[in-house]
Amino acid sequence: MKTYYNPDDLKNFGKIGEFQKPMADKFFEYYGEVFKEGALTAREKSLIALAVAHAIQCPYCIDAYTVDTMEKGCDEEQMMEAVHVAAAIRGGASLVHSTQMMNKVKEISM
Amino acid sequence: MKSLKAQQHPLSKIAYELEVLDAPVNGVKFADKLSESDLFPLKPTQIDILQINMGKMCNQVCKHCHVDAEPDRKEIMTKETMNQCLNVIKNSTIKTVDLTGGAPEMNPEFRWFIEEIRKISEDIEIIVRCNLTIILANPKYHDLPEFYRKHRLEVVSSLPYFTATKTDSQRGDGVFEKSIKALKMLNDAGYGKEDSELKLNLVYNPSGAFLPAEQSGLENEFKKRLKNGYEIEFNSLFTITNLPISRFLEYLLRSENFDNYMEKLLEAYNPVAAANVMCRNTISVGWDGFLYDCDFNQMLELKVDATSSQHISEWNQKALVEREIILKQHCFGCTAGAGSSCGGATA
């Protein structure tokens, strides 16, 4: 069955430079720098990436950062809490816009 | 859960296991990678560590066990073979004796053997790979912490995670709770304190088809969680990669993770880890006295490539130092990422 997403394509991420090398090189250099141990630990960054992967609903990123967080020593509870952070922000982002709806309702109501 | 041997599983036949492990990974053999790193043929540097398998009998049946150990295994080292080991310890350059199993404490001659090693040398380092639960398995084992302390053994114990769910899923129901009790007993005996000479080191291995976390970061996390949750202290955490043999190989094949896992090990090949593999300074002794490059080669029945010195009774240091180490695809497990050995990361 043909699908838009193929799990094997994740392995080819590094080959995007085939069509535009200088930009790909700059991107991967930046990417590597971002995930290095810094003010945040590599483990904390991996959990953030896992949460963001769910927020942007990227199947490749979810696969990659599920493995990465496990390889950083995180357990299922910590990983699911990270996803709940993403869900809370996404849900909150919708709900906080309800203030606009409420304002409009009040504006046009007697 | 039963051992592969008790199940008469095809992977309990060494010939079949070796056939599976002979397949190149993406066309690459382990020896090819070593050649790229100028390490082939792989030779020992010296022989510092004698790792002795006291027997395959164990009170636990862990899902990933490379020994395929369980309570019903009968293979146990005899006193005669132990005497041959003592002779080597007395007359060689061995600095460390590393006792493993199964549960080494289940060998009825375990305590006698340690007392005899201590008679030879007060200084030689003796490591016992204690699975923790053995201490609580029977009243006759309750005084083990005191026995370890008396003979100044270093205790190395597996604890795959600081939660019950992950630990029990790998090592069996109730293992985490018993392990915590045993760790408290070891702490009470003086083990694991920051400045204590009585070393208590824990071993982490991933509970699935992925690589271990960075050792020092995970050690900090373990220390924090075990101290805050259970008032337990320990010295170091060793991160170990699961090697694709025996029960872990069976899991990889059954879960269709084998190809991806082998590719992962290949991609993570680290030449620094390759230069520091433990087989370069260790000889592994089987329960029946035969000699191997490591505990994994022992389980694959790949005896050392030194025809004049394949048994502890015919120990020939020169022949062993000059031998070539036998390599198969499972060796990729020791060279992936930060490397893996019985003492943890190597790079």
Coordinates of C-alpha atoms in Angstrom, one line a residue:
Chain A
M1 CA 0.0 0.0 0.0
K2 CA 1.3 3.4 -0.9
T3 CA 1.4 6.1 1.8
Y4 CA 2.7 9.6 1.9
Y5 CA 5.0 8.7 4.8
N6 CA 7.6 5.8 4.5
P7 CA 9.5 5.0 7.8
D8 CA 12.6 4.1 5.7
D9 CA 12.7 7.7 4.4
L10 CA 13.9 8.8 7.9
K11 CA 17.2 7.1 7.2
N12 CA 17.6 9.3 4.1
F13 CA 17.2 12.6 6.0
G14 CA 20.9 13.2 5.8
K15 CA 20.8 13.0 2.0
I16 CA 18.7 16.1 1.5
G17 CA 21.9 17.9 0.5
E18 CA 21.7 16.0 -2.8
F19 CA 19.5 18.9 -4.1
Q20 CA 21.0 21.8 -2.2
K21 CA 24.2 21.0 -0.3
P22 CA 25.4 24.3 1.2
M23 CA 22.0 24.9 3.0
A24 CA 21.8 21.3 4.1
D25 CA 25.3 21.4 5.5
K26 CA 24.5 24.6 7.4
F27 CA 21.3 23.1 8.7
F28 CA 22.9 19.9 10.0
E29 CA 25.7 21.8 11.6
Y30 CA 23.2 24.0 13.4
Y31 CA 21.1 20.9 14.3
G32 CA 24.1 19.2 15.8
E33 CA 25.0 22.3 17.8
V34 CA 21.5 22.7 19.1
F35 CA 21.3 19.2 20.6
K36 CA 24.7 19.3 22.2
E37 CA 24.9 19.3 26.0
G38 CA 24.6 23.0 27.0
A39 CA 22.7 25.1 29.6
L40 CA 20.1 22.3 29.1
T41 CA 21.2 18.7 29.2
A42 CA 21.1 16.5 26.0
R43 CA 18.4 14.5 27.9
E44 CA 16.2 17.6 28.5
K45 CA 16.6 18.7 24.9
S46 CA 15.6 15.3 23.7
L47 CA 12.4 15.4 25.8
I48 CA 11.6 18.9 24.4
A49 CA 12.1 17.5 20.9
L50 CA 9.8 14.6 21.6
A51 CA 7.1 17.1 22.8
V52 CA 7.5 19.3 19.8
A53 CA 7.4 16.3 17.5
H54 CA 4.0 15.6 18.8
A55 CA 2.9 19.2 18.6
I56 CA 3.8 19.4 15.0
Q57 CA 2.7 15.8 14.4
C58 CA 5.8 14.8 12.5
P59 CA 5.9 10.9 12.3
Y60 CA 9.6 10.9 11.4
C61 CA 10.4 13.1 14.4
I62 CA 8.2 11.0 16.8
D63 CA 10.0 7.8 15.7
A64 CA 13.4 9.5 16.0
Y65 CA 12.9 11.1 19.4
T66 CA 11.1 8.2 20.9
V67 CA 14.3 6.2 20.3
D68 CA 16.5 9.1 21.3
T69 CA 14.8 9.8 24.6
M70 CA 15.0 6.1 25.5
E71 CA 18.7 6.1 24.6
K72 CA 19.0 9.1 26.9
G73 CA 17.7 7.0 29.7
C74 CA 14.1 8.4 29.9
D75 CA 11.3 6.1 30.8
E76 CA 7.7 5.9 29.5
E77 CA 6.3 8.0 32.2
Q78 CA 8.7 10.9 31.5
M79 CA 8.1 10.6 27.8
M80 CA 4.3 10.7 28.2
E81 CA 4.5 13.7 30.5
A82 CA 6.5 15.5 27.8
V83 CA 3.7 14.7 25.3
H84 CA 1.2 16.1 27.8
V85 CA 3.1 19.3 27.9
A86 CA 2.7 19.5 24.1
A87 CA -1.0 18.6 24.4
A88 CA -1.5 21.2 27.2
I89 CA 0.1 24.0 25.1
R90 CA -1.9 23.0 22.0
G91 CA -5.1 22.7 24.0
G92 CA -4.4 25.9 25.8
A93 CA -3.6 27.7 22.6
S94 CA -7.1 26.9 21.4
L95 CA -8.8 27.8 24.6
V96 CA -6.9 31.1 25.2
H97 CA -8.4 32.2 21.8
S98 CA -11.8 31.8 23.3
T99 CA -11.2 35.1 25.0
Q100 CA -11.4 36.7 21.5
M101 CA -14.7 34.9 21.0
M102 CA -15.9 36.1 24.4
N103 CA -14.9 39.6 23.6
K104 CA -16.7 39.5 20.2
V105 CA -19.8 38.0 21.8
K106 CA -19.8 40.8 24.4
E107 CA -19.2 43.4 21.7
I108 CA -22.2 42.5 19.6
S109 CA -24.5 41.5 22.4
M110 CA -27.0 43.8 24.2
Chain B
M1 CA 9.6 -17.9 31.6
K2 CA 11.8 -20.8 30.6
S3 CA 15.4 -20.9 29.2
L4 CA 15.9 -21.3 25.5
K5 CA 17.5 -24.7 26.4
A6 CA 14.4 -25.8 28.3
Q7 CA 12.2 -24.7 25.5
Q8 CA 14.4 -26.6 23.0
H9 CA 14.4 -23.4 21.0
P10 CA 16.4 -23.5 17.8
L11 CA 18.7 -20.7 19.1
S12 CA 19.7 -23.0 22.0
K13 CA 21.7 -24.8 19.3
I14 CA 25.0 -22.9 19.0
A15 CA 25.5 -23.8 15.3
Y16 CA 22.2 -22.1 14.4
E17 CA 23.0 -19.1 16.5
L18 CA 26.4 -18.7 14.9
E19 CA 24.7 -19.0 11.5
V20 CA 22.4 -16.1 12.3
L21 CA 25.4 -14.1 13.6
D22 CA 27.5 -14.7 10.6
A23 CA 25.4 -12.6 8.2
P24 CA 27.1 -9.3 7.2
V25 CA 25.2 -6.1 8.3
N26 CA 24.5 -4.0 5.2
G27 CA 27.4 -6.0 3.6
V28 CA 29.8 -5.2 6.4
K29 CA 31.5 -7.7 8.7
F30 CA 32.9 -6.7 12.1
A31 CA 36.4 -7.7 11.0
D32 CA 36.0 -5.2 8.0
K33 CA 35.4 -2.3 10.5
L34 CA 38.3 -3.3 12.6
S35 CA 40.5 -3.4 9.5
E36 CA 39.4 0.2 8.7
S37 CA 40.6 1.1 12.3
D38 CA 43.9 -0.8 11.8
L39 CA 42.9 -3.2 14.6
F40 CA 42.6 -6.4 12.6
P41 CA 43.6 -9.0 13.5
L42 CA 42.6 -8.0 17.0
K43 CA 45.2 -8.9 19.6
P44 CA 45.3 -8.7 23.4
T45 CA 47.3 -6.0 25.1
Q46 CA 47.9 -8.0 28.2
I47 CA 46.0 -10.3 30.5
D48 CA 44.9 -8.4 33.6
I49 CA 41.4 -9.8 34.3
L50 CA 40.4 -13.4 34.8
Q51 CA 36.6 -13.6 34.5
I52 CA 35.3 -16.8 35.9
N53 CA 31.9 -18.2 35.2
M54 CA 31.0 -20.2 38.3
G55 CA 28.0 -21.9 36.7
K56 CA 24.8 -21.3 34.7
M57 CA 22.5 -21.8 37.7
C58 CA 20.6 -18.7 38.7
N59 CA 17.6 -17.9 40.8
Q60 CA 16.3 -15.4 38.2
V61 CA 15.3 -15.9 34.5
C62 CA 16.0 -12.5 32.9
K63 CA 14.6 -11.8 29.4
H64 CA 17.9 -10.6 27.9
C65 CA 20.3 -13.1 29.6
H66 CA 23.2 -14.0 27.4
V67 CA 24.0 -17.0 29.5
D68 CA 20.4 -18.5 29.2
A69 CA 20.7 -19.0 32.9
E70 CA 17.8 -20.3 35.1
P71 CA 17.3 -22.3 38.4
D72 CA 17.3 -25.6 36.6
R73 CA 20.7 -25.2 34.8
K74 CA 23.1 -27.9 36.1
E75 CA 26.4 -26.6 34.7
I76 CA 28.5 -25.7 37.8
M77 CA 32.2 -25.2 38.2
T78 CA 33.8 -28.0 40.2
K79 CA 36.4 -27.6 43.0
E80 CA 39.0 -29.3 40.8
T81 CA 38.5 -26.6 38.1
M82 CA 38.6 -23.9 40.8
N83 CA 41.9 -25.3 42.1
Q84 CA 43.2 -24.9 38.5
C85 CA 42.0 -21.3 38.5
L86 CA 43.8 -20.7 41.8
N87 CA 47.0 -22.1 40.3
V88 CA 46.8 -19.5 37.5
I89 CA 45.9 -16.7 39.9
K90 CA 49.0 -17.6 41.9
N91 CA 51.4 -17.8 38.9
S92 CA 50.3 -15.2 36.4
T93 CA 49.9 -11.4 36.0
I94 CA 46.2 -11.5 36.9
K95 CA 45.2 -8.3 38.8
T96 CA 41.5 -8.8 38.9
V97 CA 39.3 -11.9 39.4
D98 CA 35.8 -11.3 38.2
L99 CA 33.2 -13.8 39.3
T100 CA 30.1 -14.3 37.3
G101 CA 27.4 -16.8 36.5
G102 CA 24.4 -17.5 36.6
A103 CA 24.4 -16.5 40.3
P104 CA 28.0 -17.3 41.3
E105 CA 26.9 -17.5 45.0
M106 CA 24.8 -20.6 44.1
N107 CA 27.9 -22.6 43.5
P108 CA 28.4 -24.5 46.8
E109 CA 32.2 -23.8 46.7
F110 CA 31.8 -20.1 46.2
R111 CA 32.9 -19.0 49.7
W112 CA 35.7 -21.5 49.8
F113 CA 37.0 -20.2 46.4
I114 CA 37.1 -16.6 47.6
E115 CA 38.8 -17.5 50.8
E116 CA 41.5 -19.4 48.8
I117 CA 42.0 -16.4 46.5
R118 CA 42.4 -14.1 49.5
K119 CA 45.0 -16.6 50.9
I120 CA 47.0 -16.1 47.7
S121 CA 46.8 -12.3 47.8
E122 CA 45.3 -9.7 50.0
D123 CA 45.6 -7.1 47.3
I124 CA 44.1 -8.8 44.2
E125 CA 40.8 -7.2 43.2
I126 CA 37.9 -9.6 43.4
I127 CA 34.6 -8.6 41.8
V128 CA 31.4 -10.5 42.4
R129 CA 28.6 -10.0 39.9
C130 CA 25.7 -10.3 42.3
N131 CA 22.2 -10.2 41.0
L132 CA 21.0 -8.8 44.4
T133 CA 17.9 -11.0 44.8
I134 CA 20.1 -14.0 45.7
I135 CA 20.8 -12.3 49.0
L136 CA 17.1 -12.7 49.9
A137 CA 16.5 -15.9 48.1
N138 CA 17.3 -18.2 51.1
P139 CA 18.3 -17.6 54.7
K140 CA 21.7 -19.2 53.9
Y141 CA 22.5 -16.2 51.7
H142 CA 21.4 -13.4 54.1
D143 CA 24.9 -12.9 55.4
L144 CA 26.4 -12.5 51.9
P145 CA 26.9 -8.7 52.4
E146 CA 29.0 -9.4 55.5
F147 CA 31.0 -12.1 53.7
Y148 CA 31.6 -9.7 50.8
R149 CA 32.8 -7.0 53.3
K150 CA 35.0 -9.4 55.2
H151 CA 36.9 -10.3 52.0
R152 CA 36.7 -6.8 50.5
L153 CA 34.9 -7.8 47.3
E154 CA 33.7 -5.3 44.8
V155 CA 30.0 -5.8 44.2
V156 CA 28.6 -5.2 40.7
S157 CA 24.9 -5.6 40.4
S158 CA 22.4 -5.2 37.6
L159 CA 19.5 -2.7 38.1
P160 CA 18.1 -1.9 34.7
Y161 CA 16.2 1.1 36.0
F162 CA 15.2 3.0 39.1
T163 CA 11.5 2.0 38.7
A164 CA 9.8 -1.3 39.4
T165 CA 8.0 -1.5 36.0
K166 CA 11.0 -1.4 33.8
T167 CA 13.2 -3.5 36.1
D168 CA 10.5 -6.2 36.6
S169 CA 9.7 -6.4 32.9
Q170 CA 13.3 -7.4 32.2
R171 CA 14.3 -9.4 35.3
G172 CA 11.0 -10.8 36.6
D173 CA 8.1 -9.9 38.9
G174 CA 9.1 -8.6 42.3
V175 CA 12.8 -8.3 41.4
F176 CA 12.9 -4.5 41.9
E177 CA 11.5 -4.6 45.4
K178 CA 13.9 -7.4 46.4
S179 CA 16.8 -5.6 44.7
I180 CA 16.1 -2.5 46.8
K181 CA 16.0 -4.5 50.0
A182 CA 19.3 -6.2 49.0
L183 CA 20.9 -2.8 48.2
K184 CA 19.9 -1.5 51.7
M185 CA 21.6 -4.6 53.2
L186 CA 24.7 -3.8 51.2
N187 CA 24.6 -0.1 52.3
D188 CA 24.2 -1.3 55.9
A189 CA 27.3 -3.4 55.5
G190 CA 29.2 -0.3 54.5
Y191 CA 29.0 -0.7 50.7
G192 CA 28.4 2.1 48.3
K193 CA 29.2 5.1 50.5
E194 CA 31.0 8.0 48.8
D195 CA 34.4 7.5 50.5
S196 CA 34.1 3.8 51.3
E197 CA 36.6 1.3 49.9
L198 CA 33.7 -1.2 49.7
K199 CA 32.6 -0.5 46.1
L200 CA 29.0 -1.1 45.1
N201 CA 28.6 -0.5 41.3
L202 CA 25.3 -0.8 39.4
V203 CA 24.8 -1.9 35.8
Y204 CA 22.3 -0.4 33.5
N205 CA 21.3 -2.1 30.2
P206 CA 18.6 -1.0 27.9
S207 CA 15.2 -2.8 28.2
G208 CA 14.9 -3.3 24.5
A209 CA 16.4 -2.7 21.0
F210 CA 18.1 0.6 21.7
L211 CA 21.5 1.8 22.9
P212 CA 22.3 2.8 26.4
A213 CA 22.3 6.4 27.6
E214 CA 25.4 8.4 28.2
Q215 CA 27.0 6.9 31.4
S216 CA 27.7 9.8 33.6
G217 CA 24.4 11.6 33.0
L218 CA 22.5 8.4 33.7
E219 CA 24.6 7.8 36.8
N220 CA 23.6 11.2 38.2
E221 CA 19.9 10.4 37.5
F222 CA 20.2 7.0 39.2
K223 CA 21.9 8.4 42.2
K224 CA 19.3 11.1 42.6
R225 CA 16.3 8.8 42.2
L226 CA 17.7 6.0 44.4
K227 CA 18.7 8.4 47.1
N228 CA 15.5 10.4 47.1
G229 CA 13.2 7.4 46.7
Y230 CA 14.9 4.7 48.8
E231 CA 17.8 6.2 50.7
I232 CA 20.2 4.0 48.7
E233 CA 23.7 4.9 47.8
F234 CA 26.1 3.4 45.3
N235 CA 29.4 4.3 43.7
S236 CA 29.3 4.1 39.9
L237 CA 26.9 3.1 37.2
F238 CA 28.1 1.0 34.3
T239 CA 26.1 1.3 31.1
I240 CA 26.2 -1.9 29.0
T241 CA 24.9 -2.5 25.5
N242 CA 22.8 -5.7 25.0
L243 CA 24.7 -8.0 22.7
P244 CA 22.7 -9.8 20.1
I245 CA 23.2 -13.4 21.4
S246 CA 21.0 -16.0 23.2
R247 CA 17.8 -14.6 24.8
F248 CA 18.3 -11.1 23.5
L249 CA 18.9 -12.4 20.0
E250 CA 15.7 -14.4 20.3
Y251 CA 13.8 -11.2 21.3
L252 CA 15.3 -9.3 18.4
L253 CA 14.3 -11.9 15.9
R254 CA 10.9 -12.5 17.4
S255 CA 10.1 -8.8 17.5
E256 CA 11.5 -8.2 14.0
N257 CA 14.0 -5.7 15.5
F258 CA 17.1 -7.7 14.5
D259 CA 18.0 -6.0 11.2
N260 CA 17.4 -2.5 12.6
Y261 CA 19.4 -3.2 15.8
M262 CA 22.4 -4.6 13.9
E263 CA 22.3 -1.5 11.6
K264 CA 22.2 0.7 14.6
L265 CA 25.2 -1.0 16.1
L266 CA 27.1 -0.7 12.8
E267 CA 26.2 3.0 12.4
A268 CA 27.3 3.7 15.9
Y269 CA 30.7 1.9 15.4
N270 CA 33.3 3.8 17.4
P271 CA 37.0 3.1 16.7
V272 CA 38.0 4.4 20.1
A273 CA 35.7 1.9 21.7
A274 CA 37.1 -0.8 19.4
A275 CA 40.6 -0.1 20.6
N276 CA 39.4 -0.5 24.2
V277 CA 37.3 -3.7 24.0
M278 CA 37.5 -5.8 27.2
C279 CA 38.7 -9.0 25.4
R280 CA 42.1 -7.3 24.9
N281 CA 42.9 -7.6 28.6
T282 CA 40.5 -10.3 29.8
I283 CA 40.3 -14.1 29.7
S284 CA 37.0 -15.7 30.3
V285 CA 36.9 -19.1 32.0
G286 CA 33.9 -21.3 31.4
W287 CA 32.2 -23.4 34.2
D288 CA 34.1 -26.4 32.8
G289 CA 37.5 -24.6 32.7
F290 CA 37.7 -23.9 29.0
L291 CA 39.1 -20.5 28.0
Y292 CA 37.4 -17.8 25.9
D293 CA 38.0 -14.2 24.7
C294 CA 35.0 -13.0 26.6
D295 CA 31.8 -14.2 28.3
F296 CA 29.8 -13.8 25.0
N297 CA 32.3 -16.0 23.0
Q298 CA 32.0 -18.4 25.9
M299 CA 28.2 -18.7 25.4
L300 CA 28.8 -19.2 21.7
E301 CA 31.4 -21.9 22.6
L302 CA 34.1 -20.1 20.6
K303 CA 37.3 -21.2 22.5
V304 CA 40.4 -19.1 22.4
D305 CA 42.5 -19.3 19.3
A306 CA 45.5 -20.7 21.2
T307 CA 45.5 -24.5 20.7
S308 CA 48.1 -25.1 23.4
S309 CA 46.1 -23.2 26.0
Q310 CA 42.4 -23.8 25.6
H311 CA 41.8 -25.0 29.2
I312 CA 42.7 -23.4 32.5
S313 CA 44.7 -26.6 33.3
E314 CA 47.0 -25.9 30.4
W315 CA 47.4 -22.1 30.9
N316 CA 50.1 -20.7 28.7
Q317 CA 50.3 -16.9 29.2
K318 CA 52.6 -16.4 26.2
A319 CA 50.3 -18.3 23.8
L320 CA 47.3 -16.4 25.2
V321 CA 48.9 -13.0 24.8
E322 CA 49.9 -13.8 21.3
R323 CA 46.6 -15.2 20.2
E324 CA 44.1 -13.6 17.7
I325 CA 40.7 -12.7 19.3
I326 CA 37.8 -14.5 17.6
L327 CA 35.3 -12.0 16.1
K328 CA 31.7 -12.4 15.0
Q329 CA 28.9 -9.9 14.3
H330 CA 27.8 -9.7 18.0
C331 CA 31.1 -7.8 18.6
F332 CA 29.5 -4.7 17.1
G333 CA 27.7 -4.5 20.5
C334 CA 31.0 -3.7 22.3
T335 CA 32.0 -1.0 19.8
A336 CA 28.8 1.0 19.5
G337 CA 28.6 4.6 20.8
A338 CA 30.5 5.0 24.0
G339 CA 31.5 1.3 23.9
S340 CA 30.5 -1.4 26.2
S341 CA 32.3 -3.8 28.6
C342 CA 31.7 -5.5 32.0
G343 CA 33.0 -2.2 33.4
G344 CA 30.7 0.0 31.4
A345 CA 31.5 2.5 28.7
T346 CA 35.0 2.3 27.1
A347 CA 35.2 5.5 25.1

